Each structure stands twice: as C-alpha cells, then as structure tokens.
PDB file of C-alpha atoms in Angstrom:
ATOM      1  CA  MET E  16     130.715 175.048 224.889  1.00 26.00           C
ATOM      2  CA  LYS E  17     127.223 176.382 225.512  1.00 26.00           C
ATOM      3  CA  LYS E  18     127.443 179.371 223.219  1.00 27.00           C
ATOM      4  CA  SER E  19     128.486 177.191 220.265  1.00 32.00           C
ATOM      5  CA  SER E  20     125.841 174.638 221.196  1.00 29.00           C
ATOM      6  CA  LYS E  21     123.168 177.290 221.030  1.00 27.00           C
ATOM      7  CA  ILE E  22     124.466 178.420 217.642  1.00 29.00           C
ATOM      8  CA  MET E  23     124.440 174.798 216.476  1.00 31.00           C
ATOM      9  CA  ALA E  24     120.842 174.324 217.550  1.00 29.00           C
ATOM     10  CA  CYS E  25     119.768 177.411 215.658  1.00 30.00           C
ATOM     11  CA  ALA E  26     121.758 176.424 212.569  1.00 33.00           C
ATOM     12  CA  VAL E  27     120.034 173.056 212.304  1.00 33.00           C
ATOM     13  CA  VAL E  28     116.616 174.698 212.031  1.00 32.00           C
ATOM     14  CA  PHE E  29     116.975 175.938 208.472  1.00 32.00           C
ATOM     15  CA  THR E  30     114.764 178.717 207.231  1.00 34.00           C
ATOM     16  CA  LEU E  31     112.752 178.642 204.028  1.00 34.00           C
ATOM     17  CA  LEU E  32     114.092 180.207 200.893  1.00 38.00           C
ATOM     18  CA  SER E  33     113.875 183.971 201.159  1.00 36.00           C
ATOM     19  CA  GLY E  34     114.510 184.626 197.487  1.00 40.00           C
ATOM     20  CA  VAL E  35     112.621 183.640 194.354  1.00 43.00           C
ATOM     21  CA  MET E  36     114.186 181.167 191.926  1.00 47.00           C
ATOM     22  CA  THR E  37     114.350 182.704 188.474  1.00 49.00           C
ATOM     23  CA  SER E  38     115.503 181.446 185.092  1.00 48.00           C
ATOM     24  CA  TYR E  39     117.578 183.841 182.972  1.00 52.00           C
ATOM     25  CA  ALA E  40     119.646 183.736 179.820  1.00 64.00           C
ATOM     26  CA  GLY E  41     122.829 185.463 180.930  1.00 80.00           C
ATOM     27  CA  GLU E  42     126.592 185.235 180.753  1.00 90.00           C
ATOM     28  CA  TRP E  43     129.096 183.909 183.291  1.00 93.00           C
ATOM     29  CA  LYS E  44     132.021 186.189 184.117  1.00 93.00           C
ATOM     30  CA  SER E  45     134.776 186.142 186.721  1.00 92.00           C
ATOM     31  CA  ASP E  46     137.314 188.387 188.372  1.00 92.00           C
ATOM     32  CA  ALA E  47     139.871 187.988 191.165  1.00 90.00           C
ATOM     33  CA  LYS E  48     137.105 187.712 193.753  1.00 90.00           C
ATOM     34  CA  GLY E  49     134.948 185.062 192.091  1.00 93.00           C
ATOM     35  CA  TRP E  50     132.263 184.214 189.539  1.00 95.00           C
ATOM     36  CA  TRP E  51     129.292 186.431 188.733  1.00 92.00           C
ATOM     37  CA  TYR E  52     126.386 186.330 186.286  1.00 94.00           C
ATOM     38  CA  ALA E  53     125.680 189.182 183.863  1.00 93.00           C
ATOM     39  CA  LYS E  54     122.026 189.700 182.901  1.00 87.00           C
ATOM     40  CA  ASP E  55     119.708 192.456 181.704  1.00 83.00           C
ATOM     41  CA  GLY E  56     122.491 195.033 181.537  1.00 83.00           C
ATOM     42  CA  GLY E  57     123.510 194.305 185.147  1.00 90.00           C
ATOM     43  CA  TYR E  58     124.280 191.238 187.224  1.00 91.00           C
ATOM     44  CA  ALA E  59     122.538 188.781 189.534  1.00 89.00           C
ATOM     45  CA  ALA E  60     122.749 189.737 193.226  1.00 87.00           C
ATOM     46  CA  GLY E  61     120.916 188.322 196.235  1.00 86.00           C
ATOM     47  CA  GLU E  62     118.994 185.854 194.075  1.00 88.00           C
ATOM     48  CA  TRP E  63     118.797 182.376 192.584  1.00 90.00           C
ATOM     49  CA  ILE E  64     119.573 181.815 188.898  1.00 92.00           C
ATOM     50  CA  GLU E  65     118.956 178.714 186.765  1.00 91.00           C
ATOM     51  CA  ASP E  66     121.563 178.007 184.109  1.00 90.00           C
ATOM     52  CA  LYS E  67     121.585 174.870 181.934  1.00 90.00           C
ATOM     53  CA  GLY E  68     119.293 173.024 184.319  1.00 90.00           C
ATOM     54  CA  LYS E  69     121.268 173.841 187.487  1.00 93.00           C
ATOM     55  CA  TRP E  70     120.491 176.391 190.196  1.00 94.00           C
ATOM     56  CA  TYR E  71     123.021 178.869 191.586  1.00 94.00           C
ATOM     57  CA  TYR E  72     122.818 181.559 194.248  1.00 92.00           C
ATOM     58  CA  PHE E  73     124.556 184.944 194.106  1.00 92.00           C
ATOM     59  CA  ASP E  74     125.235 186.960 197.260  1.00 89.00           C
ATOM     60  CA  GLY E  75     124.485 190.627 197.835  1.00 85.00           C
ATOM     61  CA  GLU E  76     127.706 191.651 196.092  1.00 88.00           C
ATOM     62  CA  GLY E  77     126.814 189.532 193.069  1.00 91.00           C
ATOM     63  CA  TYR E  78     129.276 186.678 193.572  1.00 94.00           C
ATOM     64  CA  MET E  79     128.389 182.998 193.278  1.00 95.00           C
ATOM     65  CA  VAL E  80     128.074 181.197 196.617  1.00 93.00           C
ATOM     66  CA  SER E  81     129.584 177.711 197.053  1.00 93.00           C
ATOM     67  CA  ASN E  82     130.035 175.151 199.829  1.00 91.00           C
ATOM     68  CA  ALA E  83     127.229 176.683 201.897  1.00 89.00           C
ATOM     69  CA  TRP E  84     123.581 176.383 202.869  1.00 88.00           C
ATOM     70  CA  ILE E  85     121.125 178.946 201.554  1.00 86.00           C
ATOM     71  CA  GLY E  86     117.906 178.285 203.434  1.00 80.00           C
ATOM     72  CA  ASN E  87     117.024 174.598 202.936  1.00 80.00           C
ATOM     73  CA  TYR E  88     119.302 174.221 199.899  1.00 88.00           C
ATOM     74  CA  TYR E  89     123.003 173.357 199.715  1.00 92.00           C
ATOM     75  CA  LEU E  90     125.408 174.731 197.120  1.00 94.00           C
ATOM     76  CA  GLY E  91     128.306 172.461 196.160  1.00 93.00           C
ATOM     77  CA  SER E  92     131.939 173.274 195.402  1.00 93.00           C
ATOM     78  CA  ASP E  93     131.056 174.336 191.846  1.00 94.00           C
ATOM     79  CA  GLY E  94     128.222 176.562 193.110  1.00 95.00           C
ATOM     80  CA  ALA E  95     125.448 174.325 191.778  1.00 96.00           C
ATOM     81  CA  MET E  96     122.633 173.335 194.147  1.00 95.00           C
ATOM     82  CA  LEU E  97     122.983 169.699 195.249  1.00 95.00           C
ATOM     83  CA  VAL E  98     120.053 167.369 194.476  1.00 91.00           C
ATOM     84  CA  ASP E  99     119.128 163.848 195.584  1.00 86.00           C
ATOM     85  CA  THR E 100     122.288 163.296 197.620  1.00 86.00           C
ATOM     86  CA  THR E 101     123.921 163.781 201.039  1.00 86.00           C
ATOM     87  CA  THR E 102     125.590 167.113 201.752  1.00 88.00           C
ATOM     88  CA  PRO E 103     129.209 167.252 203.028  1.00 87.00           C
ATOM     89  CA  ASP E 104     127.877 167.925 206.551  1.00 82.00           C
ATOM     90  CA  GLY E 105     125.630 164.867 206.513  1.00 81.00           C
ATOM     91  CA  TYR E 106     122.108 165.965 205.488  1.00 82.00           C
ATOM     92  CA  ARG E 107     119.907 164.419 202.808  1.00 82.00           C
ATOM     93  CA  VAL E 108     118.483 166.661 200.086  1.00 85.00           C
ATOM     94  CA  GLY E 109     115.770 165.556 197.690  1.00 85.00           C
ATOM     95  CA  ALA E 110     115.347 165.676 193.916  1.00 84.00           C
ATOM     96  CA  ASP E 111     114.212 169.300 194.253  1.00 87.00           C
ATOM     97  CA  GLY E 112     117.322 170.143 196.292  1.00 89.00           C
ATOM     98  CA  ALA E 113     115.413 170.792 199.530  1.00 86.00           C
ATOM     99  CA  TRP E 114     116.631 169.395 202.847  1.00 82.00           C
ATOM    100  CA  ILE E 115     114.691 166.244 203.774  1.00 79.00           C
ATOM    101  CA  GLN E 116     113.799 167.027 207.375  1.00 70.00           C
ATOM    102  CA  ASP E 117     112.249 163.623 208.166  1.00 60.00           C
ATOM    103  CA  GLY E 118     115.193 161.290 208.574  1.00 50.00           C
ATOM    104  CA  GLY E 119     117.674 164.004 207.559  1.00 48.00           C
ATOM    105  CA  THR E 120     119.997 163.150 210.423  1.00 52.00           C
ATOM    106  CA  GLN E 121     123.279 164.972 210.623  1.00 58.00           C
ATOM    107  CA  ASP E 122     126.535 163.043 210.597  1.00 62.00           C
ATOM    108  CA  THR E 123     127.799 163.502 214.162  1.00 71.00           C
ATOM    109  CA  GLY E 124     130.933 161.419 213.666  1.00 81.00           C
ATOM    110  CA  TYR E 125     133.060 164.546 213.776  1.00 89.00           C
ATOM    111  CA  LEU E 126     132.600 164.815 217.547  1.00 90.00           C
ATOM    112  CA  GLU E 127     134.378 161.570 218.424  1.00 92.00           C
ATOM    113  CA  LYS E 128     137.026 162.243 215.784  1.00 93.00           C
ATOM    114  CA  TYR E 129     137.679 165.723 217.177  1.00 95.00           C
ATOM    115  CA  ALA E 130     137.835 164.171 220.663  1.00 95.00           C
ATOM    116  CA  GLU E 131     140.436 161.675 219.386  1.00 94.00           C
ATOM    117  CA  VAL E 132     142.595 164.500 218.028  1.00 93.00           C
ATOM    118  CA  LEU E 133     142.351 166.366 221.348  1.00 94.00           C
ATOM    119  CA  ARG E 134     143.288 163.288 223.372  1.00 94.00           C
ATOM    120  CA  ASN E 135     146.264 162.613 221.121  1.00 90.00           C
ATOM    121  CA  VAL E 136     147.504 166.163 221.659  1.00 88.00           C
ATOM    122  CA  MET E 137     147.089 165.663 225.428  1.00 88.00           C
ATOM    123  CA  ASN E 138     149.277 162.565 225.152  1.00 86.00           C
ATOM    124  CA  GLY E 139     151.972 164.306 223.123  1.00 80.00           C
ATOM    125  CA  VAL E 140     151.184 162.596 219.824  1.00 77.00           C
ATOM    126  CA  PRO E 141     151.932 164.873 216.808  1.00 66.00           C
ATOM    127  CA  GLN E 142     148.770 165.417 214.771  1.00 62.00           C
ATOM    128  CA  PHE E 143     148.926 165.344 210.963  1.00 52.00           C
ATOM    129  CA  GLU E 144     152.697 165.950 211.084  1.00 51.00           C
ATOM    130  CA  TYR E 145     152.291 169.000 213.342  1.00 52.00           C
ATOM    131  CA  ASP E 146     154.073 168.808 216.705  1.00 53.00           C
ATOM    132  CA  PHE E 147     152.650 171.077 219.395  1.00 52.00           C
ATOM    133  CA  GLY E 148     155.807 170.837 221.477  1.00 57.00           C
ATOM    134  CA  ASP E 149     155.789 172.227 225.017  1.00 61.00           C
ATOM    135  CA  TYR E 150     152.836 174.594 224.643  1.00 67.00           C
ATOM    136  CA  ASP E 151     150.015 174.794 227.177  1.00 79.00           C
ATOM    137  CA  HIS E 152     147.087 173.491 225.153  1.00 86.00           C
ATOM    138  CA  LYS E 153     143.545 174.843 224.963  1.00 90.00           C
ATOM    139  CA  PHE E 154     140.767 174.328 222.411  1.00 93.00           C
ATOM    140  CA  GLN E 155     137.611 175.841 220.958  1.00 93.00           C
ATOM    141  CA  LEU E 156     134.906 174.956 218.422  1.00 93.00           C
ATOM    142  CA  VAL E 157     134.166 177.720 215.910  1.00 92.00           C
ATOM    143  CA  TYR E 158     131.748 178.009 212.986  1.00 88.00           C
ATOM    144  CA  VAL E 159     133.655 179.284 209.971  1.00 92.00           C
ATOM    145  CA  ASP E 160     132.715 177.777 206.613  1.00 87.00           C
ATOM    146  CA  GLY E 161     128.937 178.218 206.559  1.00 80.00           C
ATOM    147  CA  ASP E 162     127.793 174.663 207.301  1.00 78.00           C
ATOM    148  CA  THR E 163     126.406 173.223 210.531  1.00 76.00           C
ATOM    149  CA  VAL E 164     129.582 171.368 211.555  1.00 86.00           C
ATOM    150  CA  PRO E 165     132.057 173.447 213.560  1.00 90.00           C
ATOM    151  CA  GLU E 166     135.778 173.682 212.999  1.00 94.00           C
ATOM    152  CA  LEU E 167     138.195 172.736 215.790  1.00 95.00           C
ATOM    153  CA  VAL E 168     140.890 175.148 216.950  1.00 92.00           C
ATOM    154  CA  ILE E 169     143.717 173.911 219.164  1.00 90.00           C
ATOM    155  CA  PHE E 170     145.470 176.819 220.826  1.00 86.00           C
ATOM    156  CA  GLY E 171     148.977 176.570 222.266  1.00 80.00           C
ATOM    157  CA  SER E 172     150.246 179.316 224.573  1.00 70.00           C
ATOM    158  CA  GLY E 173     153.969 179.868 224.271  1.00 58.00           C
ATOM    159  CA  SER E 174     156.379 181.277 226.830  1.00 50.00           C
ATOM    160  CA  HIS E 175     155.725 184.765 225.471  1.00 48.00           C
ATOM    161  CA  SER E 176     152.221 186.223 225.717  1.00 48.00           C
ATOM    162  CA  TYR E 177     152.346 187.368 222.092  1.00 50.00           C
ATOM    163  CA  HIS E 178     153.590 184.117 220.544  1.00 57.00           C
ATOM    164  CA  ASN E 179     151.059 181.323 220.118  1.00 71.00           C
ATOM    165  CA  SER E 180     150.621 178.170 218.089  1.00 79.00           C
ATOM    166  CA  ILE E 181     147.222 177.521 216.533  1.00 84.00           C
ATOM    167  CA  CYS E 182     146.114 174.464 214.598  1.00 87.00           C
ATOM    168  CA  LEU E 183     142.841 174.501 212.664  1.00 91.00           C
ATOM    169  CA  TYR E 184     140.827 171.392 211.735  1.00 93.00           C
ATOM    170  CA  THR E 185     137.655 170.866 209.709  1.00 93.00           C
ATOM    171  CA  TYR E 186     135.414 167.857 209.007  1.00 90.00           C
ATOM    172  CA  TYR E 187     134.898 167.033 205.348  1.00 86.00           C
ATOM    173  CA  GLN E 188     133.210 163.980 203.846  1.00 79.00           C
ATOM    174  CA  GLY E 189     133.615 161.909 207.002  1.00 82.00           C
ATOM    175  CA  ASN E 190     137.237 162.825 207.696  1.00 87.00           C
ATOM    176  CA  VAL E 191     139.019 165.267 209.989  1.00 91.00           C
ATOM    177  CA  CYS E 192     141.315 167.471 207.914  1.00 91.00           C
ATOM    178  CA  MET E 193     144.078 169.584 209.409  1.00 89.00           C
ATOM    179  CA  LEU E 194     143.872 172.847 207.519  1.00 88.00           C
ATOM    180  CA  ARG E 195     147.033 174.447 208.839  1.00 79.00           C
ATOM    181  CA  GLY E 196     149.282 175.047 211.816  1.00 73.00           C
ATOM    182  CA  PHE E 197     149.991 178.715 212.529  1.00 74.00           C
ATOM    183  CA  ASP E 198     152.774 180.329 214.551  1.00 70.00           C
ATOM    184  CA  THR E 199     150.929 183.535 215.136  1.00 72.00           C
ATOM    185  CA  ILE E 200     150.330 186.627 217.218  1.00 74.00           C
ATOM    186  CA  GLY E 201     146.698 186.816 216.132  1.00 80.00           C
ATOM    187  CA  PHE E 202     144.017 184.484 214.777  1.00 88.00           C
ATOM    188  CA  SER E 203     140.390 185.418 214.080  1.00 92.00           C
ATOM    189  CA  TYR E 204     137.421 184.359 211.956  1.00 92.00           C
ATOM    190  CA  VAL E 205     134.062 185.632 210.711  1.00 90.00           C
ATOM    191  CA  HIS E 206     131.190 183.508 212.019  1.00 86.00           C
ATOM    192  CA  GLN E 207     129.633 181.367 209.245  1.00 82.00           C
ATOM    193  CA  GLU E 208     131.018 183.566 206.438  1.00 88.00           C
ATOM    194  CA  ASN E 209     134.138 181.493 205.639  1.00 92.00           C
ATOM    195  CA  TRP E 210     136.789 184.077 206.452  1.00 94.00           C
ATOM    196  CA  ILE E 211     139.917 183.556 208.578  1.00 95.00           C
ATOM    197  CA  LYS E 212     142.571 186.153 209.373  1.00 93.00           C
ATOM    198  CA  SER E 213     146.018 185.356 210.770  1.00 90.00           C
ATOM    199  CA  GLN E 214     148.844 187.623 211.893  1.00 85.00           C
ATOM    200  CA  TYR E 215     152.356 186.276 211.839  1.00 75.00           C
ATOM    201  CA  ILE E 216     155.608 186.564 213.692  1.00 55.00           C
ATOM    202  CA  GLY E 217     158.712 184.624 212.813  1.00 47.00           C
ATOM    203  CA  SER E 218     161.607 184.261 210.426  1.00 43.00           C
ATOM    204  CA  GLY E 219     161.103 186.362 207.329  1.00 47.00           C
ATOM    205  CA  SER E 220     157.985 188.045 208.721  1.00 45.00           C
ATOM    206  CA  SER E 221     157.442 191.351 210.404  1.00 47.00           C
ATOM    207  CA  ILE E 222     155.144 191.704 213.369  1.00 47.00           C
ATOM    208  CA  GLY E 223     151.636 192.355 212.096  1.00 57.00           C
ATOM    209  CA  ASP E 224     151.846 190.675 208.677  1.00 86.00           C
ATOM    210  CA  GLU E 225     148.278 189.609 207.887  1.00 90.00           C
ATOM    211  CA  SER E 226     146.826 186.875 205.683  1.00 92.00           C
ATOM    212  CA  PHE E 227     143.223 186.042 204.802  1.00 95.00           C
ATOM    213  CA  HIS E 228     141.988 182.513 204.146  1.00 93.00           C
ATOM    214  CA  THR E 229     138.864 180.519 203.282  1.00 94.00           C
ATOM    215  CA  ILE E 230     137.994 176.819 203.640  1.00 93.00           C
ATOM    216  CA  ASN E 231     137.197 174.879 200.476  1.00 89.00           C
ATOM    217  CA  GLU E 232     136.590 171.119 200.267  1.00 85.00           C
ATOM    218  CA  GLY E 233     138.638 170.310 203.361  1.00 89.00           C
ATOM    219  CA  LYS E 234     141.530 172.597 202.439  1.00 91.00           C
ATOM    220  CA  LEU E 235     142.653 176.062 203.501  1.00 91.00           C
ATOM    221  CA  VAL E 236     142.933 178.554 200.638  1.00 92.00           C
ATOM    222  CA  THR E 237     144.900 181.771 201.151  1.00 92.00           C
ATOM    223  CA  THR E 238     143.140 184.552 199.266  1.00 93.00           C
ATOM    224  CA  ALA E 239     145.432 187.449 200.181  1.00 93.00           C
ATOM    225  CA  ALA E 240     148.736 187.796 202.075  1.00 92.00           C
ATOM    226  CA  PHE E 241     149.935 191.219 203.237  1.00 92.00           C
ATOM    227  CA  SER E 242     153.574 191.451 204.343  1.00 86.00           C
ATOM    228  CA  GLY E 243     156.623 193.642 204.800  1.00 75.00           C
ATOM    229  CA  ALA E 244     154.933 196.781 206.147  1.00 68.00           C
ATOM    230  CA  ASN E 245     157.346 197.058 209.082  1.00 65.00           C
ATOM    231  CA  TYR E 246     160.287 196.921 206.684  1.00 73.00           C
ATOM    232  CA  GLY E 247     158.903 199.520 204.287  1.00 75.00           C
ATOM    233  CA  GLN E 248     158.555 196.869 201.570  1.00 83.00           C
ATOM    234  CA  HIS E 249     154.819 196.534 201.152  1.00 89.00           C
ATOM    235  CA  ARG E 250     153.805 193.306 199.458  1.00 90.00           C
ATOM    236  CA  ILE E 251     150.483 191.671 198.574  1.00 93.00           C
ATOM    237  CA  ASN E 252     150.758 187.995 197.628  1.00 92.00           C
ATOM    238  CA  ASN E 253     154.534 188.612 197.458  1.00 89.00           C
ATOM    239  CA  ASN E 254     154.139 191.359 194.837  1.00 92.00           C
ATOM    240  CA  LYS E 255     155.575 194.763 195.726  1.00 92.00           C
ATOM    241  CA  VAL E 256     152.981 197.533 195.884  1.00 92.00           C
ATOM    242  CA  SER E 257     152.844 201.119 197.063  1.00 92.00           C
ATOM    243  CA  ARG E 258     151.982 201.886 200.665  1.00 90.00           C
ATOM    244  CA  SER E 259     148.684 203.475 199.610  1.00 92.00           C
ATOM    245  CA  GLU E 260     147.649 200.416 197.571  1.00 93.00           C
ATOM    246  CA  TYR E 261     148.683 198.118 200.430  1.00 92.00           C
ATOM    247  CA  GLU E 262     146.601 200.041 202.954  1.00 91.00           C
ATOM    248  CA  SER E 263     143.653 200.380 200.582  1.00 94.00           C
ATOM    249  CA  GLN E 264     143.455 196.664 199.789  1.00 94.00           C
ATOM    250  CA  LEU E 265     144.049 195.647 203.413  1.00 93.00           C
ATOM    251  CA  ASN E 266     141.212 197.899 204.564  1.00 93.00           C
ATOM    252  CA  ALA E 267     138.982 196.496 201.817  1.00 94.00           C
ATOM    253  CA  MET E 268     139.630 192.941 203.045  1.00 94.00           C
ATOM    254  CA  LYS E 269     138.567 193.923 206.568  1.00 93.00           C
ATOM    255  CA  SER E 270     135.659 196.185 205.635  1.00 92.00           C
ATOM    256  CA  GLY E 271     132.236 194.894 206.604  1.00 89.00           C
ATOM    257  CA  ARG E 272     133.608 191.733 208.232  1.00 90.00           C
ATOM    258  CA  SER E 273     133.284 191.207 211.973  1.00 89.00           C
ATOM    259  CA  PHE E 274     136.324 189.139 212.876  1.00 92.00           C
ATOM    260  CA  ILE E 275     136.142 187.216 216.171  1.00 90.00           C
ATOM    261  CA  GLU E 276     139.461 186.636 217.903  1.00 90.00           C
ATOM    262  CA  VAL E 277     140.551 183.245 219.241  1.00 89.00           C
ATOM    263  CA  ASN E 278     142.815 183.684 222.272  1.00 84.00           C
ATOM    264  CA  ARG E 279     143.611 182.441 225.783  1.00 82.00           C
ATOM    265  CA  ASP E 280     140.329 183.758 227.145  1.00 84.00           C
ATOM    266  CA  THR E 281     137.991 182.258 224.523  1.00 88.00           C
ATOM    267  CA  THR E 282     139.498 178.760 224.583  1.00 90.00           C
ATOM    268  CA  HIS E 283     139.052 175.890 227.073  1.00 91.00           C
ATOM    269  CA  GLU E 284     141.766 174.043 228.981  1.00 92.00           C
ATOM    270  CA  LEU E 285     142.591 170.785 227.216  1.00 92.00           C
ATOM    271  CA  ASN E 286     141.647 168.038 229.663  1.00 94.00           C
ATOM    272  CA  GLU E 287     139.331 165.031 229.696  1.00 96.00           C
ATOM    273  CA  GLU E 288     136.648 166.865 231.673  1.00 95.00           C
ATOM    274  CA  ASN E 289     136.336 169.584 229.025  1.00 94.00           C
ATOM    275  CA  ILE E 290     136.413 167.040 226.188  1.00 95.00           C
ATOM    276  CA  GLN E 291     133.491 165.215 227.797  1.00 94.00           C
ATOM    277  CA  LYS E 292     131.677 168.534 228.266  1.00 91.00           C
ATOM    278  CA  MET E 293     132.159 169.306 224.557  1.00 91.00           C
ATOM    279  CA  LEU E 294     130.662 165.948 223.604  1.00 90.00           C
ATOM    280  CA  SER E 295     127.737 166.368 225.995  1.00 86.00           C
ATOM    281  CA  ASP E 296     126.937 169.959 225.005  1.00 81.00           C
ATOM    282  CA  MET E 297     127.098 169.310 221.269  1.00 78.00           C
ATOM    283  CA  ASN E 298     125.062 166.102 221.403  1.00 73.00           C
ATOM    284  CA  SER E 299     122.342 167.786 223.469  1.00 62.00           C
ATOM    285  CA  ALA E 300     122.061 170.563 220.879  1.00 58.00           C
ATOM    286  CA  MET E 301     121.348 168.186 217.972  1.00 57.00           C
TER     287      MET E 301
END
C-alpha cells in the first residue's frame, strides 16, 4: 500500500525534540480523561516535565502522553520516557532516552506475521477464536497508536452493504494481538493519535450506536460507549443520561479529531498477489 509506505518512511525519520525539558516541583492529578501535572498555579501542557528522576511529556491539553514517540524519545505505558532499552516497536534508545540511529533497526517481524494471519483467513482458518465465515475478505494497514508499526484491519463484506465484519490486529512486543472483532456499520480511526470509532448494528443495539477505543499494550480499551439513541434511552457507558448530555459528550468525543473511514473502497482484495505487494512496499519503505 503505497500511501501507508510513504507514511512509514516519514515516520521512521524522527524529528528532534521541539520542546525544552524542564524540572518542576508539582503535583500529579487525574480525571476521567487521564493524568495531568499541576504546577505554578496552572498545569503542564505541550512540554516535558521531570519528576523523581523520570521524564514525562504532556500534550497540548495538559494530559500525560504514553505508548508513543515524541521526537526521538519514547514514552512507556506509565508515561515515563524509556531509557537504555528497546521500544515496543523495535528501536534502541540510549541512557539519555534518545533513539540510537546507528544500528537502531526496527523489528520488521510483524510483516511476515501479518501475512500469516492473512493467509490463514484466505484458507478459512479462524484467527484468535474469530471466524470470518462467508464474508468477502479485504485488508488494509493503518497507523493508529502513534508508533511506527501499522495495525492490520481485515474487512469482511456481508450480504448487505451496511453490514460488515472488521477484525483489528496490532503488533506488541514481538507478537500479533487481535484487538477485537466488530460486527459494524462503520469503522474509522484517527491517524497516529490512538483513536478508533465503531458504529454497531445487531442484537441489543440500535443503528448508529457509537463507541470510542484506544490501543494500550496490545489491548483494545473502550473509553466511551454511546447507545440507545434510536430507542429514546440515551446511555453512555450503559448509564442513562439526558439527550442533551448524550449529544454534548458525543460531540466532544468527535471534536477536533479527523476520523478516517475503513470501507470497501479503502481496503485491498485478500489474495496472495496483494499480500506480496504489502510485503514488498513495506520493506522498501524501511
């Protein structure tokens, strides 16, 4: 997939730190959205902070970033900058946390493992206890969780144009992890910002129910589930709310996020020729 290959090539060339690392004496706080760092009568935002000998980065909204690259530095699952180790996507970082560019070769094992999953689906082998049944299969690589290794989407077109099956995989610490299988009428993601949106249809759901997810350490985490609007029973995370609160929070989840849809037109036919093209394109971009 040439577009993804081009994105991959750009992602590997990390930029230098844009912010200045600063040491503060502040206080950690958290809310439903995440952790933040109170200091000087305000809070850290768009900057690095040192706390007890570890470095953390806070995004423009003031929330701690985790499981992501910031310039040449990688932030682990607890938000602390990794030092003198290998990142989950296969790069070496030194004692100062910076990416070691000489010899910092990326783990490319995910390509053959993704290819194995695709070939098994072609041969009718259920993957990670998920049976694709009689769907027409297609696939796509997408960049969701902020690292340089793409996620794999397998798309199954059902007999109805609105009813599809989607299975999402990620590569974590040398293993392919199936995040979730979705029976859905809509599936989209925000490029490199670790946001996924799914719309459901099925037993117990009304058409248009929406859920928002992130990827964390090889697992899918649902951050908010909106349901029941078509039945007049508005619920968020299964808690009944007013229509105005439902609409307000749903709009807030979508605001400022450019979701990219995965559908019949964006995906590739699942066949050996396209699997080989995926391997060739991705290897040439590294």
